[in-house]
XYZ file of C-alpha atoms in Angstrom:
661
model
C -5.239 64.746 -29.125
C -8.306 65.710 -31.190
C -7.962 69.383 -30.273
C -4.270 69.737 -31.190
C -5.349 68.104 -34.617
C -8.170 70.863 -35.303
C -5.679 73.606 -34.033
C -3.269 72.209 -36.676
C -5.684 72.274 -39.702
C -7.763 75.483 -38.471
C -4.059 77.138 -38.856
C -3.278 75.625 -42.400
C -6.881 77.106 -43.670
C -5.990 80.407 -42.066
C -2.990 80.203 -43.985
C -4.818 79.437 -47.074
C -7.142 81.888 -46.677
C -4.498 85.028 -46.157
C -2.619 83.994 -49.140
C -6.034 84.066 -51.370
C -6.461 87.683 -49.781
C -3.084 88.896 -50.664
C -2.972 87.304 -53.969
C -5.757 88.872 -55.205
C -5.494 92.293 -53.637
C -1.568 92.177 -55.055
C -3.240 91.257 -58.384
C -6.146 93.724 -58.124
C -4.786 96.696 -56.375
C -7.493 98.920 -57.452
C -10.707 96.442 -56.669
C -14.006 98.820 -56.412
C -12.978 101.266 -59.179
C -11.130 102.323 -62.338
C -7.651 100.732 -63.374
C -4.302 102.774 -62.519
C -3.595 105.506 -64.835
C -0.146 107.235 -65.135
C 0.892 110.574 -63.648
C 0.587 112.466 -67.230
C -3.223 111.475 -67.532
C -4.071 112.670 -64.235
C -2.073 115.995 -65.335
C -4.010 116.248 -67.976
C -7.320 115.449 -66.826
C -6.566 118.432 -64.237
C -5.939 121.197 -67.302
C -9.004 120.101 -68.512
C -10.723 120.675 -65.340
C -11.943 117.375 -64.861
C -10.519 116.438 -61.326
C -12.170 117.804 -58.092
C -9.706 116.533 -55.352
C -6.405 114.475 -55.319
C -5.264 113.023 -52.053
C -1.442 111.963 -51.696
C -0.653 109.195 -49.671
C 2.949 108.226 -49.782
C 3.712 107.244 -53.264
C -0.253 106.665 -54.069
C -2.474 109.126 -55.361
C -6.313 108.725 -55.238
C -7.942 110.832 -57.990
C -11.523 112.063 -57.705
C -12.959 113.583 -60.941
C -15.605 116.251 -60.789
C -18.368 114.192 -63.087
C -19.171 111.615 -60.256
C -22.914 111.328 -58.683
C -21.562 110.210 -55.501
C -18.434 111.186 -53.877
C -15.910 108.766 -54.566
C -17.851 106.100 -56.676
C -15.738 106.575 -59.638
C -12.034 107.293 -58.272
C -9.065 105.862 -59.552
C -5.439 105.817 -58.662
C -2.050 106.551 -59.701
C 1.478 106.365 -58.792
C 4.483 108.751 -58.233
C 7.975 108.929 -57.403
C 9.317 108.634 -54.042
C 11.004 112.706 -54.621
C 8.000 113.965 -56.638
C 6.496 117.189 -55.689
C 2.677 116.843 -56.846
C 1.428 120.642 -56.327
C 5.113 122.054 -57.790
C 4.371 119.624 -61.404
C 0.781 120.755 -61.102
C 1.385 124.382 -61.404
C 4.170 123.865 -63.953
C 1.728 122.083 -65.775
C -0.803 125.148 -65.717
C -3.273 123.770 -63.473
C -4.935 125.974 -60.603
C -4.566 124.544 -57.491
C -6.616 125.641 -54.387
C -10.418 126.501 -54.191
C -12.543 127.901 -55.598
C -12.165 126.161 -59.124
C -9.118 124.456 -58.553
C -7.806 121.440 -57.951
C -7.731 120.381 -54.147
C -4.835 118.346 -52.796
C -4.883 116.748 -49.783
C -2.357 114.906 -47.957
C -2.544 111.902 -46.262
C 0.049 111.206 -43.268
C 1.497 107.980 -43.192
C 1.359 106.526 -39.744
C 4.210 103.836 -38.226
C 1.643 101.715 -37.911
C 0.250 101.885 -41.511
C 3.854 101.387 -42.972
C 4.276 98.539 -40.975
C 1.045 96.895 -42.492
C 2.045 98.139 -45.775
C 5.235 95.924 -45.203
C 3.824 93.425 -43.556
C 1.400 92.848 -46.810
C 4.608 92.743 -49.146
C 6.060 89.638 -47.457
C 2.773 88.107 -46.734
C 3.031 86.132 -49.975
C 6.720 84.765 -48.297
C 5.349 84.445 -45.015
C 2.313 82.219 -46.414
C 4.602 79.668 -48.753
C 7.388 79.449 -45.740
C 4.599 78.398 -43.174
C 2.987 76.069 -45.739
C 6.571 74.300 -46.473
C 7.173 74.118 -42.927
C 3.561 72.372 -41.982
C 4.512 70.015 -44.745
C 7.935 68.979 -43.317
C 6.535 68.629 -39.715
C 3.644 66.452 -40.883
C 6.482 64.427 -43.217
C 8.240 64.135 -39.971
C 5.686 62.797 -37.881
C 3.887 64.868 -35.015
C 5.632 63.484 -32.166
C 8.899 64.918 -33.990
C 9.032 68.433 -33.098
C 11.933 70.601 -33.927
C 14.573 70.500 -31.401
C 13.250 67.650 -29.395
C 15.574 65.145 -30.086
C 17.386 64.225 -26.976
C 13.575 63.692 -25.539
C 12.902 60.115 -24.699
C 10.037 58.302 -26.405
C 8.862 56.277 -23.892
C 5.608 55.773 -23.121
C 3.808 55.975 -19.895
C 1.178 53.140 -19.299
C -1.383 54.383 -16.649
C -1.252 52.225 -13.701
C -5.045 52.702 -12.977
C -6.167 51.371 -16.330
C -6.911 47.595 -16.629
C -4.684 45.604 -19.227
C -3.116 42.426 -19.405
C -2.592 40.432 -16.138
C -0.732 37.731 -15.006
C -4.237 35.385 -15.703
C -3.599 36.110 -19.512
C -0.132 34.417 -19.315
C 0.347 30.688 -19.084
C 2.852 28.052 -20.212
C 5.531 29.932 -18.429
C 4.664 29.514 -14.538
C 8.575 29.667 -13.301
C 8.854 33.600 -15.105
C 5.599 34.327 -13.537
C 6.645 33.361 -10.174
C 9.642 35.397 -10.320
C 8.082 38.709 -11.620
C 5.512 38.327 -9.288
C 7.651 38.499 -6.354
C 8.718 41.909 -8.073
C 4.879 43.032 -7.890
C 4.569 42.032 -4.427
C 7.789 44.127 -3.559
C 5.994 47.113 -4.874
C 2.955 46.484 -3.708
C 4.049 45.757 0.063
C 7.726 46.718 0.208
C 7.571 46.602 3.947
C 7.596 42.699 3.899
C 10.961 42.596 2.383
C 12.706 45.677 3.909
C 11.917 44.266 7.417
C 14.301 41.364 6.576
C 16.844 43.824 4.771
C 16.342 42.558 1.137
C 16.492 45.154 -1.416
C 14.379 45.585 -4.646
C 16.399 44.159 -7.861
C 17.899 46.660 -10.229
C 17.014 45.095 -13.520
C 15.256 41.974 -14.368
C 16.045 40.089 -18.116
C 13.479 38.185 -19.942
C 15.194 35.613 -22.114
C 13.495 33.256 -24.710
C 12.869 32.790 -28.014
C 10.625 34.619 -30.397
C 7.291 34.261 -29.365
C 7.820 33.077 -26.095
C 5.980 35.440 -24.262
C 8.777 38.077 -23.189
C 6.900 41.113 -24.101
C 3.204 39.955 -22.826
C 4.572 38.862 -19.677
C 6.206 42.556 -19.439
C 2.637 43.910 -20.213
C 1.352 41.851 -17.315
C 3.689 43.297 -14.649
C 2.270 46.491 -15.632
C -1.102 45.425 -15.294
C -0.462 44.178 -11.861
C 2.450 46.490 -10.135
C -0.321 49.228 -9.706
C 2.773 51.663 -10.524
C 3.445 53.657 -13.579
C 5.085 51.647 -16.598
C 7.426 53.043 -19.008
C 8.008 51.179 -22.119
C 10.209 51.934 -24.861
C 12.179 49.858 -27.786
C 16.032 49.422 -27.659
C 15.937 50.727 -31.479
C 14.410 54.218 -30.567
C 17.362 55.562 -28.596
C 19.729 55.018 -31.728
C 19.445 57.845 -34.360
C 21.505 59.397 -36.957
C 22.963 62.555 -34.557
C 25.540 62.369 -32.371
C 24.590 61.873 -28.666
C 20.713 61.826 -28.825
C 20.706 58.052 -27.496
C 22.408 58.936 -24.421
C 20.346 62.142 -23.992
C 17.137 59.814 -24.369
C 18.181 57.720 -22.047
C 19.037 60.462 -19.297
C 15.613 61.799 -20.256
C 13.899 58.308 -19.708
C 15.507 58.183 -16.261
C 14.684 61.494 -15.367
C 11.003 61.049 -16.129
C 10.897 57.307 -14.112
C 12.673 59.035 -11.340
C 9.895 61.984 -10.870
C 7.368 59.290 -11.313
C 8.979 56.508 -8.804
C 8.753 54.041 -7.646
C 8.027 52.714 -11.134
C 9.170 50.119 -13.692
C 11.036 51.182 -17.485
C 10.747 47.945 -19.816
C 13.076 47.854 -22.563
C 11.993 45.589 -25.268
C 14.909 44.303 -27.542
C 17.686 45.659 -25.723
C 20.286 43.998 -27.464
C 20.052 47.023 -30.492
C 21.849 49.031 -27.644
C 23.321 46.582 -25.168
C 25.923 44.782 -27.546
C 29.613 43.916 -26.830
C 31.491 47.207 -27.059
C 34.397 47.150 -29.571
C 32.964 44.351 -31.163
C 32.513 46.272 -34.548
C 33.970 46.427 -37.952
C 37.000 49.751 -37.327
C 36.512 49.597 -33.346
C 33.092 49.465 -32.722
C 30.220 51.661 -32.744
C 30.519 54.977 -30.850
C 27.046 56.348 -31.147
C 25.590 52.895 -29.598
C 28.519 52.656 -26.782
C 27.717 56.048 -25.470
C 24.435 55.086 -25.331
C 25.589 51.673 -23.446
C 27.390 53.524 -21.223
C 24.714 56.094 -20.204
C 22.210 53.451 -19.659
C 25.338 51.280 -17.412
C 25.299 54.682 -15.574
C 21.744 55.229 -14.887
C 21.252 51.347 -13.673
C 24.378 51.484 -11.151
C 25.436 54.875 -10.767
C 25.944 57.153 -7.389
C 22.201 57.288 -7.209
C 21.249 53.919 -5.239
C 17.507 54.704 -3.906
C 15.895 55.085 -6.921
C 13.178 52.710 -6.598
C 12.714 52.057 -10.571
C 12.750 48.718 -11.833
C 14.219 47.870 -15.122
C 12.558 45.083 -17.267
C 14.554 44.367 -20.567
C 13.562 41.742 -23.463
C 15.920 39.890 -25.575
C 16.406 36.922 -27.399
C 19.707 37.463 -28.001
C 21.428 37.466 -24.409
C 25.002 35.824 -25.852
C 25.943 39.150 -27.798
C 25.099 41.309 -24.865
C 27.974 43.401 -23.041
C 29.090 41.703 -20.059
C 28.708 45.159 -17.860
C 25.390 45.117 -18.814
C 24.587 41.307 -17.107
C 26.368 42.001 -13.828
C 24.396 41.880 -10.457
C 23.945 45.461 -9.466
C 22.360 46.004 -13.441
C 20.337 43.223 -14.143
C 20.216 40.881 -11.148
C 18.147 38.189 -12.349
C 18.042 36.568 -15.884
C 14.298 34.859 -16.516
C 14.492 32.226 -19.156
C 11.269 31.716 -21.380
C 11.485 28.452 -22.731
C 9.186 26.791 -25.598
C 6.198 25.562 -23.607
C 5.983 21.913 -22.924
C 2.557 19.512 -23.028
C 0.977 21.261 -20.269
C 2.062 24.407 -21.043
C 0.807 24.344 -24.617
C -2.355 23.149 -22.759
C -2.729 26.218 -20.762
C -1.708 28.454 -23.582
C -4.193 26.895 -25.664
C -6.981 27.277 -23.230
C -6.152 31.162 -22.554
C -6.525 31.839 -26.406
C -9.572 29.784 -27.080
C -11.572 31.563 -23.940
C -14.336 33.101 -25.549
C -14.629 31.363 -28.603
C -17.131 28.866 -29.899
C -15.480 25.920 -30.096
C -17.521 22.627 -31.110
C -17.707 19.788 -28.381
C -15.467 17.509 -30.121
C -12.491 19.731 -30.146
C -10.089 18.701 -27.550
C -7.610 20.557 -26.449
C -4.951 18.534 -24.690
C -4.597 16.442 -28.098
C -3.911 19.244 -30.100
C -1.197 20.413 -27.839
C 0.196 16.790 -27.929
C 0.208 17.568 -31.832
C 2.143 20.558 -31.835
C 5.380 20.157 -30.131
C 7.997 22.761 -30.676
C 5.066 25.809 -31.058
C 5.981 28.646 -29.158
C 3.139 31.014 -27.407
C 2.810 32.800 -30.304
C 2.423 29.749 -32.731
C -0.372 28.729 -30.768
C -2.145 32.001 -30.815
C -2.132 32.017 -34.482
C -3.406 28.596 -34.538
C -6.140 29.382 -32.658
C -6.790 32.452 -35.308
C -6.045 30.535 -38.662
C -8.748 27.871 -36.961
C -11.160 30.442 -36.529
C -10.794 32.361 -40.245
C -11.183 28.833 -41.614
C -14.234 28.009 -39.666
C -15.366 31.775 -40.993
C -14.487 30.924 -44.441
C -16.936 27.960 -44.504
C -19.466 29.735 -42.650
C -19.658 27.627 -39.706
C -21.181 28.713 -36.241
C -18.441 26.662 -33.998
C -14.647 25.830 -34.692
C -14.246 22.299 -35.401
C -11.204 19.722 -35.062
C -10.838 19.579 -38.568
C -10.069 23.399 -38.496
C -7.325 22.912 -36.195
C -5.650 19.913 -38.094
C -5.860 21.913 -41.441
C -4.517 25.193 -39.316
C -1.676 22.738 -37.749
C -0.420 21.571 -41.368
C -0.882 25.325 -42.918
C 1.306 27.210 -39.979
C 4.149 24.017 -40.591
C 3.930 23.484 -44.520
C 2.142 26.463 -45.572
C -1.414 26.106 -47.183
C -2.568 23.661 -49.916
C -1.806 24.262 -53.246
C -4.818 22.905 -55.203
C -4.105 24.460 -58.550
C -0.987 22.616 -58.685
C -1.216 19.939 -61.545
C 1.114 17.173 -61.543
C 1.159 14.189 -63.768
C -0.008 10.270 -62.540
C 3.682 9.490 -62.677
C 5.197 11.780 -60.379
C 1.831 11.852 -58.023
C 3.172 7.881 -57.897
C 6.604 8.700 -57.011
C 5.754 11.226 -54.506
C 3.320 8.388 -52.621
C 6.046 5.856 -52.597
C 8.562 8.400 -51.376
C 6.323 9.659 -48.300
C 5.178 5.931 -47.685
C 8.836 4.745 -47.633
C 9.538 7.403 -44.766
C 6.507 6.284 -42.865
C 7.131 2.766 -43.145
C 10.738 3.122 -41.896
C 9.197 5.215 -39.150
C 6.662 2.646 -38.312
C 8.993 -0.145 -38.160
C 11.846 1.302 -36.108
C 11.959 1.109 -32.211
C 13.564 4.489 -31.871
C 12.105 6.966 -34.538
C 8.807 8.978 -33.551
C 5.568 8.113 -34.543
C 3.950 8.755 -37.838
C 1.226 11.270 -37.242
C 0.215 12.149 -40.645
C 1.544 11.518 -44.440
C 0.030 13.467 -46.904
C 1.080 13.810 -50.803
C -0.851 16.947 -51.089
C 1.187 20.064 -52.190
C 2.102 22.709 -49.437
C 4.228 25.692 -50.030
C 6.986 24.418 -51.734
C 6.640 20.988 -50.884
C 4.679 18.305 -52.848
C 3.942 16.045 -50.099
C 5.275 15.813 -46.521
C 5.670 13.247 -43.504
C 4.569 14.358 -39.996
C 6.495 12.522 -37.042
C 5.789 13.077 -33.547
C 7.142 12.264 -30.562
C 5.180 10.634 -27.427
C 6.646 13.136 -25.171
C 8.479 16.460 -25.369
C 12.280 15.683 -25.425
C 15.077 17.418 -24.828
C 17.910 14.866 -24.934
C 18.957 12.479 -27.773
C 20.357 9.279 -27.911
C 22.425 7.898 -30.611
C 19.819 5.275 -31.404
C 17.537 7.895 -32.009
C 19.745 9.595 -34.252
C 20.438 6.065 -36.065
C 16.833 5.848 -36.627
C 16.285 9.308 -37.606
C 19.027 8.545 -40.533
C 17.244 5.649 -41.366
C 14.154 7.655 -42.267
C 15.503 10.401 -43.771
C 16.991 7.770 -46.323
C 13.637 5.952 -46.598
C 11.652 7.937 -49.437
C 15.068 7.696 -51.617
C 15.245 4.111 -51.099
C 11.805 3.664 -51.879
C 12.270 5.667 -55.298
C 15.155 3.108 -55.875
C 13.437 0.160 -55.206
C 10.261 0.772 -56.928
C 11.487 2.919 -60.115
C 14.783 1.713 -60.245
C 16.003 5.542 -60.348
C 16.082 8.517 -58.001
C 14.729 11.649 -58.215
C 15.682 15.537 -56.765
C 12.847 14.917 -54.119
C 15.091 13.747 -51.915
C 17.615 16.630 -52.099
C 16.109 18.062 -48.822
C 16.696 14.578 -47.113
C 20.011 14.201 -47.857
C 21.061 17.574 -46.707
C 19.256 16.831 -43.783
C 20.793 13.533 -42.884
C 24.353 14.615 -43.643
C 23.708 17.655 -41.060
C 22.718 14.753 -38.378
C 25.635 12.633 -39.039
C 28.148 15.550 -39.001
C 26.323 16.794 -35.408
C 26.690 13.223 -34.378
C 30.447 13.071 -34.814
C 31.810 16.533 -34.579
C 29.661 17.870 -31.483
C 28.050 15.003 -29.902
C 31.052 12.687 -29.815
C 29.506 9.551 -30.926
C 31.843 8.142 -33.488
C 33.631 5.094 -31.817
C 36.751 5.814 -34.566
C 37.314 9.616 -33.753
C 36.522 9.119 -29.984
C 34.465 11.326 -27.542
C 35.378 14.945 -28.412
C 34.425 17.502 -30.287
C 35.660 19.065 -33.878
C 35.675 22.872 -34.477
C 35.287 25.944 -32.475
C 31.934 27.766 -33.687
C 32.312 31.574 -33.428
C 29.594 34.013 -34.120
C 30.356 37.572 -35.402
C 28.423 39.696 -32.929
C 28.102 43.155 -34.415
C 27.188 41.494 -37.855
C 24.411 39.558 -36.195
C 24.020 35.637 -36.639
C 26.565 34.772 -39.061
C 28.610 31.651 -37.884
C 32.063 30.638 -38.786
C 33.837 27.704 -37.652
C 37.648 27.913 -36.590
C 39.108 24.555 -37.688
C 41.075 23.004 -34.596
C 41.987 19.803 -36.594
C 44.273 18.731 -39.493
C 43.573 17.433 -42.627
C 44.107 14.031 -41.799
C 41.454 14.380 -38.818
C 39.052 15.826 -41.587
C 39.235 12.813 -44.049
C 38.306 10.832 -40.973
C 35.374 12.866 -40.095
C 34.561 12.704 -43.950
C 34.931 8.996 -44.105
C 32.653 8.580 -40.574
C 29.776 10.950 -42.131
C 30.026 8.584 -45.114
C 30.032 5.421 -43.191
C 26.732 6.633 -40.968
C 25.207 7.697 -44.115
C 25.626 4.572 -46.073
C 24.596 2.423 -42.945
C 21.345 4.466 -42.931
C 20.751 3.597 -46.591
C 21.636 0.018 -46.088
C 19.097 -0.443 -43.471
C 16.490 1.304 -45.009
C 16.751 -0.605 -47.953
C 16.745 -3.897 -45.538
C 13.534 -2.740 -44.552
C 11.465 -1.672 -47.319
C 12.796 -5.054 -49.171
C 11.348 -6.939 -46.400
C 8.031 -5.484 -46.192
C 7.766 -4.291 -49.840
C 4.067 -5.431 -49.805
C 3.141 -2.967 -47.116
C 4.814 -0.273 -48.899
C 2.910 -0.818 -52.012
C -0.195 -1.266 -50.121
C 0.372 1.988 -48.491
C 1.408 3.950 -51.637
C -1.638 2.774 -53.554
C -3.639 4.303 -50.229
C -1.975 7.425 -50.479
C -2.444 7.349 -54.679
C -5.917 7.134 -53.901
C -6.920 9.015 -50.632
C -3.753 11.835 -50.799
C -3.908 12.217 -46.868
C -3.293 9.271 -44.156
C -3.539 9.590 -40.470
C -1.435 7.512 -37.951
C -4.409 5.595 -36.826
C -5.263 4.637 -40.190
C -1.663 3.836 -40.883
C -1.899 0.857 -38.624
C -5.166 -0.526 -40.163
C -3.553 -0.425 -43.391
C -0.333 -2.557 -42.705
C -2.146 -4.465 -39.938
C -1.979 -8.263 -41.426
C -0.504 -11.867 -40.539
C 2.574 -10.673 -41.418
C 3.175 -8.381 -38.535
C 1.372 -11.097 -35.834
C -2.274 -9.648 -35.999
C -5.534 -10.345 -37.714
C -6.882 -9.036 -40.707
C -8.666 -5.846 -40.353
C -6.986 -5.259 -36.832
C -4.095 -2.537 -35.789
C -1.003 -3.663 -35.982
C 1.216 -3.740 -33.472
C 5.102 -2.221 -34.665
C 7.416 -4.801 -34.054
C 10.190 -4.081 -31.442
C 13.423 -5.464 -32.725
C 17.156 -5.468 -31.262
C 19.457 -3.114 -31.676
C 20.722 -3.615 -34.994
C 24.380 -3.953 -36.168
C 25.412 -2.047 -39.032
C 25.536 -4.574 -42.337
C 28.627 -4.691 -44.277
C 28.639 -1.819 -46.676
C 28.780 -2.759 -50.159
C 31.472 -0.859 -52.517
C 29.216 1.383 -54.508
C 26.355 3.783 -53.121
C 23.688 5.388 -55.018
C 25.086 8.754 -55.377
C 22.788 12.115 -54.482
C 20.165 13.644 -56.911
C 21.312 17.193 -58.006
C 19.777 19.611 -56.025
C 17.579 21.210 -58.059
C 14.264 22.677 -57.704
C 12.024 19.702 -56.085
C 8.533 18.765 -56.514
C 8.727 17.860 -53.125
C 10.248 17.756 -49.978
C 9.357 14.918 -48.283
C 11.543 15.719 -45.035
C 9.293 14.456 -41.996
C 8.620 17.331 -39.971
C 10.848 18.461 -36.720
C 10.108 17.292 -33.690
C 11.325 19.605 -30.172
C 14.325 19.306 -29.138
C 16.039 18.095 -32.406
C 19.442 19.168 -32.280
C 20.798 22.463 -33.806
C 22.529 21.727 -36.982
């Protein structure tokens, strides 16, 4: 690589030097002598006997005067026409030609080689500037974009003897590792499988949300397999020229066949593997040609190629069915978000080699980060290390990890933001309403942290964490979540007798929860256990969703009434809780105003007193009421405040497994 760069630079320097020389000699054709003189001056000097010799070289005359100290020291040049007879012209002008006293006239024959160099000299400026422009275009296009090489594959081959990522560097996806370890075993010891009549899988599709480790797992396969590994992105097949994608696919598999057995990894295969005919106007012909070539190469007439294709995508729903059938992608390996055990293992992998303080408990940190992907956890470790370095610490402490979690979820602290005492007080009561409602309700998640410190676009937030990873939601959990969502607005109404725009996000979130309960999960007694509306996705345009309405206007009105009833029920329940425990609300809000942050353990101490059956100063035990029945609704319900730029976004933090809205 270094030698090629040196050769390119040398070529440029050579062109520059040649150009300077050409320009110099073009502007100074008589360098080393007098300036060029006209032919009439030469004839006049010849009449006066001042010229000793004239050499005719094509259309150029080299004149040697008699009054020179050294031969040729003061020569000059002149120009003649293509049909000029120099001797005849001199004789007509009365100039004696030839020895002993006349002008000696000599003719210098021009060889073909000299004529060629003379012609080349005339074209050298054009060649120089043309070469310079070509070099600049090559630099702009990149060193890899060679002329007439559009059809060549951009895949990079990773040497199998170079140490890299192994399965030991991958954690939290044990099932996926087991699936791919079997492929590696097949490549290393094929006789074990061939003796039983088993064949090697043609392709393995890695499916998972962004950040779950699909690409990392593919790199681990490359490090473990001990065979050549080709990796390319799906977008690198697509070009502006027709037929380039299919040509690159053919070239890629030709290279793979020459290096078989090997592994080909295509990252983000959804760039070329989308449903055919799904685009506007009939589809995308170039992408479909590329996909057709992939289909042929993976399962064509050549069966014994010993090439395993790994592909990764986070959009398996938009892939063409022909690509997913057995014989092409025989296996689909799903990488889910890690559970608490997986998060602990991932944190240990990324924390290896870093100076952690003895107080750091990665198991506790794993419990505090539900819904985090592997990439999020890696970023968490890095953010904590950066924070420790910012304060010149020699080790990473638990407070850096806690702050890193807050920065990832809500953004960095906005310490420069100045708010009035009244806004601070209203934010404190708002967050206290969320926290107290969650603490009272039996099916709500536990309160992890309350803060009124501005972060990002939020003026405050209440973090709720489940005691365990959740994958299913019950109706009671949804109802309690609605109550917690309304707790902030109810607290504002109860204390200040007015509402603010700070609850706009709460209202939006509560509405989505209620709609999901009725339209997707069939949790309405009035409408029954059925779903309403069919969600459709415009494949070619990406994640744009539309809903096909399969119900009439009357049912739509009933859905609206059910949503209104659920939200009103939650509002009245939150009002009942906060009115009953108003002293606790005030105590918690005043503590927030003074300290700005309250942890879950501190919350138990603040609200723990005789009202909850505990002794003063001892942690309280949240009451466990029986499932409540909805109270009768009042005819008038406070209307949502306008959705404006809010000073806060006090929505409790999302928990893993939270239903998609």
